[in-house]
mmCIF file of C-alpha atoms in Angstrom:
data_model
loop_
_atom_site.group_PDB
_atom_site.id
_atom_site.type_symbol
_atom_site.label_atom_id
_atom_site.label_comp_id
_atom_site.label_asym_id
_atom_site.label_seq_id
_atom_site.Cartn_x
_atom_site.Cartn_y
_atom_site.Cartn_z
ATOM 1 C CA UNK L 18 39.242 10.470 9.071
ATOM 2 C CA UNK L 19 37.002 12.798 6.971
ATOM 3 C CA UNK L 20 36.847 15.280 9.870
ATOM 4 C CA UNK L 21 36.975 18.317 7.621
ATOM 5 C CA UNK L 22 34.370 16.862 5.258
ATOM 6 C CA UNK L 23 32.008 16.171 8.148
ATOM 7 C CA UNK L 24 32.411 19.661 9.602
ATOM 8 C CA UNK L 25 31.866 21.312 6.219
ATOM 9 C CA UNK L 26 28.837 19.165 5.412
ATOM 10 C CA UNK L 27 27.239 19.914 8.791
ATOM 11 C CA UNK L 28 27.833 23.643 8.390
ATOM 12 C CA UNK L 29 26.424 23.664 4.862
ATOM 13 C CA UNK L 30 23.364 21.647 5.909
ATOM 14 C CA UNK L 31 22.591 24.199 8.598
ATOM 15 C CA UNK L 32 23.076 27.056 6.131
ATOM 16 C CA UNK L 33 20.728 25.403 3.650
ATOM 17 C CA UNK L 34 18.304 24.788 6.495
ATOM 18 C CA UNK L 35 18.112 28.517 7.160
ATOM 19 C CA UNK L 36 17.107 29.062 3.531
ATOM 20 C CA UNK L 37 14.385 26.452 3.908
ATOM 21 C CA UNK L 38 13.022 28.026 7.081
ATOM 22 C CA UNK L 39 12.970 31.506 5.540
ATOM 23 C CA UNK L 40 10.803 30.254 2.667
ATOM 24 C CA UNK L 41 8.793 27.910 4.922
ATOM 25 C CA UNK L 42 7.505 30.969 6.793
ATOM 26 C CA UNK L 43 6.036 32.478 3.595
ATOM 27 C CA UNK L 44 3.168 31.662 1.239
ATOM 28 C CA UNK L 45 5.529 30.055 -1.255
ATOM 29 C CA UNK L 46 4.528 28.741 -4.681
ATOM 30 C CA UNK L 47 4.586 25.038 -5.587
ATOM 31 C CA UNK L 48 5.074 23.604 -9.053
ATOM 32 C CA UNK L 49 5.234 20.016 -10.283
ATOM 33 C CA UNK L 50 8.354 18.631 -11.978
ATOM 34 C CA UNK L 51 6.754 15.218 -12.453
ATOM 35 C CA UNK L 52 3.732 13.217 -11.405
ATOM 36 C CA UNK L 53 3.210 13.696 -7.648
ATOM 37 C CA UNK L 54 6.651 15.341 -7.445
ATOM 38 C CA UNK L 55 6.398 18.910 -6.126
ATOM 39 C CA UNK L 56 9.243 21.427 -6.109
ATOM 40 C CA UNK L 57 9.519 24.874 -4.529
ATOM 41 C CA UNK L 58 11.882 27.822 -4.445
ATOM 42 C CA UNK L 59 13.311 26.293 -1.279
ATOM 43 C CA UNK L 60 14.472 23.190 -3.192
ATOM 44 C CA UNK L 61 16.213 25.171 -5.912
ATOM 45 C CA UNK L 62 17.805 27.832 -3.713
ATOM 46 C CA UNK L 63 19.163 25.339 -1.190
ATOM 47 C CA UNK L 64 20.425 23.144 -4.043
ATOM 48 C CA UNK L 65 22.307 26.067 -5.609
ATOM 49 C CA UNK L 66 23.931 26.964 -2.298
ATOM 50 C CA UNK L 67 25.055 23.413 -1.564
ATOM 51 C CA UNK L 68 26.395 22.635 -5.032
ATOM 52 C CA UNK L 69 28.285 25.918 -5.325
ATOM 53 C CA UNK L 70 29.836 25.538 -1.877
ATOM 54 C CA UNK L 71 30.837 21.899 -2.346
ATOM 55 C CA UNK L 72 32.460 22.702 -5.699
ATOM 56 C CA UNK L 73 34.445 25.504 -4.089
ATOM 57 C CA UNK L 74 35.539 23.526 -1.016
ATOM 58 C CA UNK L 75 36.147 20.144 -2.644
ATOM 59 C CA UNK L 76 36.983 20.914 -6.280
ATOM 60 C CA UNK L 77 38.233 17.417 -7.034
ATOM 61 C CA UNK L 78 35.008 15.689 -5.951
ATOM 62 C CA UNK L 79 32.000 14.775 -8.053
ATOM 63 C CA UNK L 80 28.564 16.111 -7.126
ATOM 64 C CA UNK L 81 25.146 14.615 -7.882
ATOM 65 C CA UNK L 82 22.279 16.812 -6.654
ATOM 66 C CA UNK L 83 18.533 16.427 -7.037
ATOM 67 C CA UNK L 84 17.864 19.836 -8.551
ATOM 68 C CA UNK L 85 20.954 19.860 -10.797
ATOM 69 C CA UNK L 86 20.249 18.551 -14.289
ATOM 70 C CA UNK L 87 23.765 17.276 -15.110
ATOM 71 C CA UNK L 88 24.462 14.119 -13.085
ATOM 72 C CA UNK L 89 27.540 13.029 -15.047
ATOM 73 C CA UNK L 90 29.703 13.653 -11.963
ATOM 74 C CA UNK L 91 28.248 10.460 -10.544
ATOM 75 C CA UNK L 92 30.289 8.505 -13.058
ATOM 76 C CA UNK L 93 33.518 9.860 -11.637
ATOM 77 C CA UNK L 94 35.645 7.353 -9.752
ATOM 78 C CA UNK L 95 36.826 8.164 -6.238
ATOM 79 C CA UNK L 96 34.748 10.652 -4.247
ATOM 80 C CA UNK L 97 31.267 11.933 -5.027
ATOM 81 C CA UNK L 98 28.788 13.965 -2.984
ATOM 82 C CA UNK L 99 25.073 13.129 -3.179
ATOM 83 C CA UNK L 100 22.848 16.074 -2.293
ATOM 84 C CA UNK L 101 19.139 16.313 -1.515
ATOM 85 C CA UNK L 102 18.533 19.968 -0.645
ATOM 86 C CA UNK L 103 14.995 19.322 0.596
ATOM 87 C CA UNK L 104 14.004 15.749 1.342
ATOM 88 C CA UNK L 105 10.309 15.661 2.118
ATOM 89 C CA UNK L 106 9.011 18.433 -0.137
ATOM 90 C CA UNK L 107 5.450 17.185 0.392
ATOM 91 C CA UNK L 108 5.939 17.602 4.138
ATOM 92 C CA UNK L 109 7.428 21.063 3.550
ATOM 93 C CA UNK L 110 4.325 22.015 1.561
ATOM 94 C CA UNK L 111 2.072 20.528 4.268
ATOM 95 C CA UNK L 112 4.069 22.510 6.870
ATOM 96 C CA UNK L 113 4.357 19.605 9.319
ATOM 97 C CA UNK L 114 8.109 20.046 9.910
ATOM 98 C CA UNK L 115 9.130 16.590 8.665
ATOM 99 C CA UNK L 116 11.667 17.599 6.028
ATOM 100 C CA UNK L 117 15.456 17.692 5.954
ATOM 101 C CA UNK L 118 18.649 18.625 4.148
ATOM 102 C CA UNK L 119 20.694 15.536 3.242
ATOM 103 C CA UNK L 120 24.312 15.238 2.142
ATOM 104 C CA UNK L 121 26.238 12.031 1.598
ATOM 105 C CA UNK L 122 29.796 11.359 0.484
ATOM 106 C CA UNK L 123 30.534 8.119 -1.349
ATOM 107 C CA UNK L 124 34.102 6.930 -1.789
ATOM 108 C CA UNK L 125 34.866 4.324 -4.446
ATOM 109 C CA UNK L 126 31.175 3.550 -4.811
ATOM 110 C CA UNK L 127 30.301 3.078 -1.134
ATOM 111 C CA UNK L 128 28.572 5.471 1.262
ATOM 112 C CA UNK L 129 31.177 6.816 3.686
ATOM 113 C CA UNK L 130 29.806 9.980 5.323
ATOM 114 C CA UNK L 131 26.363 11.400 5.932
ATOM 115 C CA UNK L 132 24.639 14.458 7.331
ATOM 116 C CA UNK L 133 20.879 14.880 7.729
ATOM 117 C CA UNK L 134 19.603 18.166 9.153
ATOM 118 C CA UNK L 135 16.019 18.802 10.254
ATOM 119 C CA UNK L 136 15.628 22.604 10.467
ATOM 120 C CA UNK L 137 12.377 22.413 12.447
ATOM 121 C CA UNK L 138 13.616 21.292 15.851
ATOM 122 C CA UNK L 139 17.279 21.948 14.993
ATOM 123 C CA UNK L 140 18.307 18.269 14.775
ATOM 124 C CA UNK L 141 21.500 17.296 12.991
ATOM 125 C CA UNK L 142 22.382 13.656 12.413
ATOM 126 C CA UNK L 143 25.956 13.009 11.288
ATOM 127 C CA UNK L 144 28.211 10.023 10.897
ATOM 128 C CA UNK L 145 31.238 8.484 9.239
ATOM 129 C CA UNK L 146 31.154 4.737 8.566
ATOM 130 C CA UNK L 147 33.527 3.013 10.955
ATOM 131 C CA UNK L 148 33.794 6.054 13.220
ATOM 132 C CA UNK L 149 30.358 6.415 14.816
ATOM 133 C CA UNK L 150 27.376 8.729 14.483
ATOM 134 C CA UNK L 151 25.881 11.514 16.580
ATOM 135 C CA UNK L 152 22.752 13.599 16.984
ATOM 136 C CA UNK L 153 23.096 17.296 17.771
ATOM 137 C CA UNK L 154 19.789 18.611 19.087
ATOM 138 C CA UNK L 155 19.417 22.129 20.481
ATOM 139 C CA UNK L 156 23.124 22.253 21.327
ATOM 140 C CA UNK L 157 23.309 18.822 22.973
ATOM 141 C CA UNK L 158 25.312 16.051 21.260
ATOM 142 C CA UNK L 159 24.576 12.373 21.874
ATOM 143 C CA UNK L 160 25.981 9.196 20.349
ATOM 144 C CA UNK L 161 23.639 7.203 18.125
ATOM 145 C CA UNK L 162 23.116 3.456 18.449
ATOM 146 C CA UNK L 163 20.101 1.434 17.254
ATOM 147 C CA UNK L 164 18.319 -1.008 19.532
ATOM 148 C CA UNK L 165 19.329 -4.650 19.933
ATOM 149 C CA UNK L 166 15.761 -5.911 19.453
ATOM 150 C CA UNK L 167 15.981 -9.115 17.394
ATOM 151 C CA UNK L 168 12.377 -10.386 17.569
ATOM 152 C CA UNK L 169 10.551 -9.248 14.387
ATOM 153 C CA UNK L 170 7.188 -9.216 16.212
ATOM 154 C CA UNK L 171 8.515 -6.554 18.577
ATOM 155 C CA UNK L 172 10.039 -4.273 15.949
ATOM 156 C CA UNK L 173 8.742 -0.743 15.485
ATOM 157 C CA UNK L 174 8.238 -0.035 11.785
ATOM 158 C CA UNK L 175 8.430 3.514 10.448
ATOM 159 C CA UNK L 176 6.627 4.210 7.171
ATOM 160 C CA UNK L 177 6.288 7.131 4.801
ATOM 161 C CA UNK L 178 3.685 9.706 5.743
ATOM 162 C CA UNK L 179 3.079 10.763 2.120
ATOM 163 C CA UNK L 180 3.431 7.596 0.027
ATOM 164 C CA UNK L 181 2.963 4.421 2.029
ATOM 165 C CA UNK L 182 3.225 1.339 -0.207
ATOM 166 C CA UNK L 183 0.299 -1.111 -0.142
ATOM 167 C CA UNK L 184 2.771 -4.020 0.120
ATOM 168 C CA UNK L 185 3.772 -2.845 3.595
ATOM 169 C CA UNK L 186 0.687 -4.442 5.158
ATOM 170 C CA UNK L 187 1.543 -7.857 3.732
ATOM 171 C CA UNK L 188 5.115 -7.543 4.981
ATOM 172 C CA UNK L 189 3.883 -6.576 8.443
ATOM 173 C CA UNK L 190 1.649 -9.649 8.535
ATOM 174 C CA UNK L 191 4.515 -11.919 7.462
ATOM 175 C CA UNK L 192 6.825 -10.608 10.170
ATOM 176 C CA UNK L 193 4.125 -10.233 12.832
ATOM 177 C CA UNK L 194 4.805 -6.507 13.264
ATOM 178 C CA UNK L 195 2.112 -4.570 15.114
ATOM 179 C CA UNK L 196 3.839 -1.267 15.888
ATOM 180 C CA UNK L 197 3.917 1.371 13.157
ATOM 181 C CA UNK L 198 4.643 5.095 13.019
ATOM 182 C CA UNK L 199 4.725 7.530 10.101
ATOM 183 C CA UNK L 200 7.315 10.153 9.230
ATOM 184 C CA UNK L 201 8.372 12.276 6.294
ATOM 185 C CA UNK L 202 11.891 12.309 4.780
ATOM 186 C CA UNK L 203 14.032 9.209 4.371
ATOM 187 C CA UNK L 204 16.723 10.822 6.498
ATOM 188 C CA UNK L 205 14.358 11.439 9.390
ATOM 189 C CA UNK L 206 12.959 7.905 9.262
ATOM 190 C CA UNK L 207 16.473 6.477 9.346
ATOM 191 C CA UNK L 208 17.306 8.919 12.132
ATOM 192 C CA UNK L 209 14.508 7.423 14.228
ATOM 193 C CA UNK L 210 16.171 4.012 13.883
ATOM 194 C CA UNK L 211 19.603 5.382 14.733
ATOM 195 C CA UNK L 212 18.294 7.061 17.881
ATOM 196 C CA UNK L 213 16.303 4.009 19.047
ATOM 197 C CA UNK L 214 12.806 5.393 18.394
ATOM 198 C CA UNK L 215 12.159 2.857 15.589
ATOM 199 C CA UNK L 216 13.761 -0.370 14.380
ATOM 200 C CA UNK L 217 12.880 -0.855 10.720
ATOM 201 C CA UNK L 218 12.146 1.072 7.525
ATOM 202 C CA UNK L 219 11.415 -0.569 4.171
ATOM 203 C CA UNK L 220 11.059 1.434 0.953
ATOM 204 C CA UNK L 221 9.137 -0.970 -1.309
ATOM 205 C CA UNK L 222 9.439 1.092 -4.478
ATOM 206 C CA UNK L 223 11.782 1.763 -7.380
ATOM 207 C CA UNK L 224 11.229 5.524 -7.160
ATOM 208 C CA UNK L 225 14.058 6.419 -4.772
ATOM 209 C CA UNK L 226 17.247 8.087 -5.972
ATOM 210 C CA UNK L 227 20.804 7.863 -4.708
ATOM 211 C CA UNK L 228 20.584 11.300 -3.077
ATOM 212 C CA UNK L 229 17.811 9.746 -0.926
ATOM 213 C CA UNK L 230 20.055 6.933 0.274
ATOM 214 C CA UNK L 231 23.712 7.981 0.560
ATOM 215 C CA UNK L 232 23.600 10.277 3.589
ATOM 216 C CA UNK L 233 21.091 8.221 5.602
ATOM 217 C CA UNK L 234 22.940 4.996 4.801
ATOM 218 C CA UNK L 235 26.256 6.372 6.055
ATOM 219 C CA UNK L 236 24.670 7.617 9.286
ATOM 220 C CA UNK L 237 22.859 4.369 10.070
ATOM 221 C CA UNK L 238 25.858 2.180 9.277
ATOM 222 C CA UNK L 239 28.097 4.489 11.313
ATOM 223 C CA UNK L 240 25.686 4.061 14.234
ATOM 224 C CA UNK L 241 25.877 0.276 13.945
ATOM 225 C CA UNK L 242 22.741 -0.414 11.906
ATOM 226 C CA UNK L 243 22.240 -2.044 8.506
ATOM 227 C CA UNK L 244 21.234 -0.360 5.246
ATOM 228 C CA UNK L 245 20.890 -2.282 1.969
ATOM 229 C CA UNK L 246 18.690 -2.573 -1.083
ATOM 230 C CA UNK L 247 15.596 -4.784 -0.882
ATOM 231 C CA UNK L 248 17.598 -7.847 -1.895
ATOM 232 C CA UNK L 249 19.932 -7.317 1.059
ATOM 233 C CA UNK L 250 22.795 -6.228 -1.189
ATOM 234 C CA UNK L 251 24.961 -3.098 -0.791
ATOM 235 C CA UNK L 252 23.836 0.002 -2.670
ATOM 236 C CA UNK L 253 26.501 1.052 -5.156
ATOM 237 C CA UNK L 254 27.147 4.716 -5.909
ATOM 238 C CA UNK L 255 28.565 4.297 -9.386
ATOM 239 C CA UNK L 256 26.732 6.676 -11.693
ATOM 240 C CA UNK L 257 23.196 5.331 -11.488
ATOM 241 C CA UNK L 258 20.769 7.969 -10.253
ATOM 242 C CA UNK L 259 17.903 5.655 -9.355
ATOM 243 C CA UNK L 260 18.016 3.357 -6.348
ATOM 244 C CA UNK L 261 15.744 1.075 -8.331
ATOM 245 C CA UNK L 262 15.841 -1.827 -5.861
ATOM 246 C CA UNK L 263 14.493 0.242 -2.977
ATOM 247 C CA UNK L 264 15.977 0.272 0.494
ATOM 248 C CA UNK L 265 15.971 -1.639 3.759
ATOM 249 C CA UNK L 266 17.113 0.112 6.949
ATOM 250 C CA UNK L 267 17.163 -1.919 10.148
ATOM 251 C CA UNK L 268 18.906 -2.427 13.438
ATOM 252 C CA UNK L 269 21.660 -5.018 13.070
ATOM 253 C CA UNK L 270 20.119 -7.465 15.533
ATOM 254 C CA UNK L 271 16.961 -8.080 13.495
ATOM 255 C CA UNK L 272 18.413 -7.757 10.000
ATOM 256 C CA UNK L 273 18.978 -11.470 9.329
ATOM 257 C CA UNK L 274 15.425 -12.310 10.407
ATOM 258 C CA UNK L 275 13.841 -9.475 8.443
ATOM 259 C CA UNK L 276 15.845 -9.542 5.207
ATOM 260 C CA UNK L 277 14.401 -12.754 3.666
ATOM 261 C CA UNK L 278 10.813 -11.540 4.142
ATOM 262 C CA UNK L 279 11.687 -8.139 2.666
ATOM 263 C CA UNK L 280 13.332 -9.752 -0.347
ATOM 264 C CA UNK L 281 10.263 -11.930 -0.948
ATOM 265 C CA UNK L 282 7.985 -8.880 -0.706
ATOM 266 C CA UNK L 283 10.226 -7.072 -3.187
ATOM 267 C CA UNK L 284 10.184 -10.092 -5.506
ATOM 268 C CA UNK L 285 6.375 -10.183 -5.486
ATOM 269 C CA UNK L 286 6.361 -6.458 -6.297
ATOM 270 C CA UNK L 287 8.743 -7.028 -9.221
ATOM 271 C CA UNK L 288 11.538 -4.975 -7.680
ATOM 272 C CA UNK L 289 14.141 -7.750 -7.425
ATOM 273 C CA UNK L 290 14.669 -11.011 -9.282
#
C-alpha cells in the first residue's frame, strides 16, 4: 500500500520546503554548476536533509538525488527514491514562487509513488499509482482527476516559464491548440493537469533527468492521467540519470490523439528515432 512511504515523503517534502522558504526570504547567493543551470544554498541544504532522512528511514532503498554526486544507487534493483530538492531553481532565483520539492519512489524500474510540494501557497500533491492522488492546500484535501477533454483543439497547454522550446509552436499548430499558460517546475506543471487547470505538457528536450520525472509521473498516473517519454513509451528508472527522450504528460482522454503528433515533433528534433 506504501502508506508509510507516502506519509514520510510528504513530511520530508514539507520539512525541506521550510528550508527553501527560510533561504528564499534572504539575499542568497547563486552560482552556476553548468550552462544556464543555477544552484543555491537552498538546493544543497534541502538535498542533504532529504538524502540523510531517506537513508535513515529506508536503509534498504537506493537514492538518486540531483545534488548528490554518486548516482550508483540508481542501478540497484527493487526500490529507489528519486529526489529533486528544488525543482525550478530559476523561479526560486526570480522569486515568483513557482518552485517545488519533488520525491518519487520507483519500484522495479517503474514510478510508483510521488510527492510534489510547493512551499509558496502550501500545496502538496501526492499519489500512489493504482491508489489515487490528492492535493492538500492550506489544510484542505481534495482528490485529483484530470479532465476528460479529448479534442486536441480545446486542450490547454502548459509550457515552461524559463526554457520554452521553439518546437512547441509547431506542435501547437499541428494539434490546433490555442490555449497556453506558463509555469515553473515540472511538478507544478503536471499538478495543473492533475487538478484540471491544464490538459497537456510536452518537454521537447533531452535535458531532463529522472528526478524531474519520477514524482510527477507517479502523481499524474495515480490521478488517472498519462505520462510517457516523447515516443509514448514508459520511462524506465533503471540507472540512467537522463530522461533523454523528454516527457509527455496529458489527460488520458486526449493522449491517443496527441501522442503521434508529439512523437513526430520529437523525431524532427532528433530526440527519438
